[in-house]
mmCIF file of C-alpha atoms in Angstrom:
data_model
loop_
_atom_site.group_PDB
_atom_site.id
_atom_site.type_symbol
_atom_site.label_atom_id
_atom_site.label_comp_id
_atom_site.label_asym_id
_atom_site.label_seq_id
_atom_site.Cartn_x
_atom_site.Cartn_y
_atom_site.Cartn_z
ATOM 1 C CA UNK K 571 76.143 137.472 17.149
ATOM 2 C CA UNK K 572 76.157 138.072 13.434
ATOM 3 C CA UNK K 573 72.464 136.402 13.580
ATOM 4 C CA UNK K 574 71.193 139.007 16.261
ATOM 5 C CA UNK K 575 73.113 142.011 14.721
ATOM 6 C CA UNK K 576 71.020 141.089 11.862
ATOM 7 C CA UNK K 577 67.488 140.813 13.349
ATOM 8 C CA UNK K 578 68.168 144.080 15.104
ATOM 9 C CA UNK K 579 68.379 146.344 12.521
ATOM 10 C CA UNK K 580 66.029 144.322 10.298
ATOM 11 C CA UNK K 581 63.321 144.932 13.023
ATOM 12 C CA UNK K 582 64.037 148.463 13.778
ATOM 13 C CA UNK K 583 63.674 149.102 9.446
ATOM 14 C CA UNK K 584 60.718 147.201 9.785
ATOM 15 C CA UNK K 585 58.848 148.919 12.455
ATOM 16 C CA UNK K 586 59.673 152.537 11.180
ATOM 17 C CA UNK K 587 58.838 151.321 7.548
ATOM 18 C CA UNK K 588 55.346 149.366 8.871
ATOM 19 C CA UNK K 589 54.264 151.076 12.045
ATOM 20 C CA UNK K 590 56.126 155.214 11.853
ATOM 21 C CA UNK K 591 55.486 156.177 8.204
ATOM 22 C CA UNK K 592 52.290 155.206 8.057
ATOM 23 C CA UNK K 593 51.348 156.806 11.346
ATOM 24 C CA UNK K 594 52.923 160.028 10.820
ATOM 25 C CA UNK K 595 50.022 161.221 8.100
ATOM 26 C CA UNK K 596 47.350 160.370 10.160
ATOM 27 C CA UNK K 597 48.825 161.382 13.137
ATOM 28 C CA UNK K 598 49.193 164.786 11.572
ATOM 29 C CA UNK K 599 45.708 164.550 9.984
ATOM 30 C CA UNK K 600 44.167 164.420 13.311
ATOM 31 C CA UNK K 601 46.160 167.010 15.077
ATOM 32 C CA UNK K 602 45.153 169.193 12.498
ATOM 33 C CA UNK K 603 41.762 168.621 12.972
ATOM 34 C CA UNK K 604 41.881 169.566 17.270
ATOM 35 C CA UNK K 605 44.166 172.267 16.168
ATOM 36 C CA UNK K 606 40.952 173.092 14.223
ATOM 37 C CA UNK K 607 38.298 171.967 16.956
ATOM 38 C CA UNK K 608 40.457 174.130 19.229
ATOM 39 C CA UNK K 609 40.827 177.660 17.152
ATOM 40 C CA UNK K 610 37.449 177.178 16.700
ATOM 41 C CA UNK K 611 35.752 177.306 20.182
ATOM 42 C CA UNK K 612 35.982 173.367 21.132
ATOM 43 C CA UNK K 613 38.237 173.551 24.053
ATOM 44 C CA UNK K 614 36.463 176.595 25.646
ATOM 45 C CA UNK K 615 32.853 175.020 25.219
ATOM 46 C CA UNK K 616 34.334 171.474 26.781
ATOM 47 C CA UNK K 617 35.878 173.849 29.376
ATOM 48 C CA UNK K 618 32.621 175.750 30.301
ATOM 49 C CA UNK K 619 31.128 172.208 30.546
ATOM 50 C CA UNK K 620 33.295 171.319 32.966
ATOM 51 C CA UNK K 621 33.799 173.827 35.337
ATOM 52 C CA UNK K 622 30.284 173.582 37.347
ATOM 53 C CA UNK K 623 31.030 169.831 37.583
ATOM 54 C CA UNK K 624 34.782 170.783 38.789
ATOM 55 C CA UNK K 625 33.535 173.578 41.466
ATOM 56 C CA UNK K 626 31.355 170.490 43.076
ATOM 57 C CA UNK K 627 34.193 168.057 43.204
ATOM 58 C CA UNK K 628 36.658 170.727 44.339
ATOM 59 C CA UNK K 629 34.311 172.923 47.086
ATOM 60 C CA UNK K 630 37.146 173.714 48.773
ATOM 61 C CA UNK K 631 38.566 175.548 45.634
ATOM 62 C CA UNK K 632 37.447 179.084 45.231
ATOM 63 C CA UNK K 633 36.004 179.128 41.990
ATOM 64 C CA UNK K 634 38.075 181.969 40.679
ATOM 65 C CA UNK K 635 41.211 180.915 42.134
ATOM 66 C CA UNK K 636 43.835 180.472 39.377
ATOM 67 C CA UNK K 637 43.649 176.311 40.410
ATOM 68 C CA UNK K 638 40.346 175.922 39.214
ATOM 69 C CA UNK K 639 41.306 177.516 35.984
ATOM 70 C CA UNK K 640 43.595 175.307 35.395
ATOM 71 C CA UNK K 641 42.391 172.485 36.003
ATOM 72 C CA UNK K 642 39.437 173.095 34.065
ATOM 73 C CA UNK K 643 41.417 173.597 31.155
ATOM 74 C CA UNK K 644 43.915 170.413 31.980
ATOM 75 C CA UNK K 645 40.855 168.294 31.996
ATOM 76 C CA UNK K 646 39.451 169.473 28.722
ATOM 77 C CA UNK K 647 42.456 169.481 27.011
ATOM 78 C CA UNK K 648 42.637 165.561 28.256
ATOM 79 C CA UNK K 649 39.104 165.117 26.701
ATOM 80 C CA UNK K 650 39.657 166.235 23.802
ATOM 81 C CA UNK K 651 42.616 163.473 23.306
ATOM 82 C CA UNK K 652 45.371 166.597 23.658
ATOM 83 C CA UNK K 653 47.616 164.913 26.177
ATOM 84 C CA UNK K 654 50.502 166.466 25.681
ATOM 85 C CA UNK K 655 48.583 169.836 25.911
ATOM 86 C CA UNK K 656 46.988 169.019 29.170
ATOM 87 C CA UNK K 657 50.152 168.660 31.026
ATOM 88 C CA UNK K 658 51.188 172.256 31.737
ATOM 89 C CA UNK K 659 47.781 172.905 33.000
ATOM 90 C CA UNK K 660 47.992 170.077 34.971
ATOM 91 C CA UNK K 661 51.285 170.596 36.495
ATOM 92 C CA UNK K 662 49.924 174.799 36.977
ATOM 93 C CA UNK K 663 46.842 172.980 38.866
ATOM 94 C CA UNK K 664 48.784 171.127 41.312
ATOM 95 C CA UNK K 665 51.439 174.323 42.231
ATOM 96 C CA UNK K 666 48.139 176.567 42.776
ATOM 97 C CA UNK K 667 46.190 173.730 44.553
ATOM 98 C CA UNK K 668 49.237 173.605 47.243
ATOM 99 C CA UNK K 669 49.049 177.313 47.371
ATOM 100 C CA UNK K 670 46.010 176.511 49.439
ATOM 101 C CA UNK K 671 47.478 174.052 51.068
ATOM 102 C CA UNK K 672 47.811 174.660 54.688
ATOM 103 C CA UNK K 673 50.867 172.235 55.031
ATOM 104 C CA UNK K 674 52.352 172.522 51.846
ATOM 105 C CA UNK K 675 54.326 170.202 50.532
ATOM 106 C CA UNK K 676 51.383 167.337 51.723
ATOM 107 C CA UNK K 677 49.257 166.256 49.007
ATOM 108 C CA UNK K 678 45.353 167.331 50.233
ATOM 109 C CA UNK K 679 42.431 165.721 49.386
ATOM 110 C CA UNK K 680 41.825 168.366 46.605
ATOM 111 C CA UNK K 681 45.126 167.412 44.642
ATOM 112 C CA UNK K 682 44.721 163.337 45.395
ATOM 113 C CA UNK K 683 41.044 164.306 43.673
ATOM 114 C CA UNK K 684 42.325 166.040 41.015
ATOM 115 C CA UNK K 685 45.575 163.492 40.155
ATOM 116 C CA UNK K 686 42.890 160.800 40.048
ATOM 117 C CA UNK K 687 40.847 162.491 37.575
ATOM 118 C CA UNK K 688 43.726 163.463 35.375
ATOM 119 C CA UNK K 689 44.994 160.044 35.442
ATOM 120 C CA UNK K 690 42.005 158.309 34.625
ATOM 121 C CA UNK K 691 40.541 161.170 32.758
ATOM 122 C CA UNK K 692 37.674 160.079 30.100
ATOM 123 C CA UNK K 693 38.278 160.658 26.885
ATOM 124 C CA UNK K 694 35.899 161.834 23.853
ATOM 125 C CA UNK K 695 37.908 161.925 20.655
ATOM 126 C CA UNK K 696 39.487 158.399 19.565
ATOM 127 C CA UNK K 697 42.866 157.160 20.240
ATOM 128 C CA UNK K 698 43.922 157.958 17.115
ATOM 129 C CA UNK K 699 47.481 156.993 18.017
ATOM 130 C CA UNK K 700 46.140 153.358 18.728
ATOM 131 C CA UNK K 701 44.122 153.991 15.761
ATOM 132 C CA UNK K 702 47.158 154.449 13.450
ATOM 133 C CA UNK K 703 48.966 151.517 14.927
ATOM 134 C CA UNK K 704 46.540 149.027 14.629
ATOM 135 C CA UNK K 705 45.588 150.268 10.591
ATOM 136 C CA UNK K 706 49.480 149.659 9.956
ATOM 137 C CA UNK K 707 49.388 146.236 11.440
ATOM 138 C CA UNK K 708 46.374 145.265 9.126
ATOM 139 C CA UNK K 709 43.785 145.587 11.099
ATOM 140 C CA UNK K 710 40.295 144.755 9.705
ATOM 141 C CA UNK K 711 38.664 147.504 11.985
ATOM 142 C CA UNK K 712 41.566 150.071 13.037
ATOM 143 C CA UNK K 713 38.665 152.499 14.623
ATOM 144 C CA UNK K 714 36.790 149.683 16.429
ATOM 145 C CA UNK K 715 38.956 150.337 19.700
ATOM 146 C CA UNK K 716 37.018 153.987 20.071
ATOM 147 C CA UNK K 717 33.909 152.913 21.529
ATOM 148 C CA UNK K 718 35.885 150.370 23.918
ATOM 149 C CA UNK K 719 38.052 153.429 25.212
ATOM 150 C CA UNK K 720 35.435 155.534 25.263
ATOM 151 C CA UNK K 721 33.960 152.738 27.973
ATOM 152 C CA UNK K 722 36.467 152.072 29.874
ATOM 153 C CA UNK K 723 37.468 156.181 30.385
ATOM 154 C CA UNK K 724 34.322 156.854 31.548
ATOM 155 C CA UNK K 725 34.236 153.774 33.756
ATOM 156 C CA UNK K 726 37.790 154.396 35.012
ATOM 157 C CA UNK K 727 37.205 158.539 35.400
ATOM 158 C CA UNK K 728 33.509 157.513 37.430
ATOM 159 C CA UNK K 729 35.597 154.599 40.310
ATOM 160 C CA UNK K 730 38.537 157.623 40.403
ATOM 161 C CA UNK K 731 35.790 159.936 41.637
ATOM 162 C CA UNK K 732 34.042 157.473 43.981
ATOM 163 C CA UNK K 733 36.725 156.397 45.453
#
């Protein structure tokens, strides 16, 4: 028991030591910079983008119902790599969308639509939590998982919308 006692708390020292302190300053580095991208005008331009391509997905969603709003501004927030962000617009979206709801309580096609997008949203800015991981594991190319994401989101966020 000794044996595994030890290994446990060796491991856990290790992983905050190898993986969490180096993370944290580029972790913070990059939330700085879409705190930045944000104040400055990024979210609402991704947001205007969006919403003609939202009020053709959703036509059943009156375009200046409170819904749309949010869901326009989940799914830039989820673009622009702000997760976390995303979710109380996300969670606002769904409450609205069953305020239209004719049986509420029963998921419509609108919010199976919109859960599929959020889910498999694509996603412009780089995983930079991946990012940070794979630089403190040694990685010879930390950022070269970017372009693969950026693949597979849109691919994902394309057979959520077909199907």
């Amino acid at each position: 028991m000794q044996g595994v006692s030890d290994a446990l708390f060796s491991g856990a020292k290790d992983a905050v030591v190898t993986v969490v302190l180096p993370m944290i300053g580029g972790m913070m580095f990059f939330l700085g910079l879409m705190r930045v991208a944000r104040e400055g005008g990024l979210l609402r331009v991704v947001a205007r983008w969006l919403a003609p391509i939202l009020r053709r997905l959703f036509p059943e969603v009156p375009q200046d119902h409170p819904a749309m709003g949010a869901m326009v501004m989940n799914l830039a927030t989820n673009t622009l790599g702000l997760g976390n962000a995303a979710t109380p617009f996300g969670l606002k979206a769904v409450v609205e969308l069953d305020r239209l709801n004719a049986r509420p309580g029963v998921a419509t096609d609108a919010m199976a639509m919109f859960l599929a997008i959020n889910v498999s949203a694509i996603h412009l800015m780089p995983p930079t939590g991946t990012i940070m991981i794979r630089a403190a594991a040694g990685s010879a190319n930390p950022a070269g998982i970017w372009l693969p994401t950026l693949i597979a989101t849109a691919c994902s966020m394309t057979a959520a919308i077909a199907s």
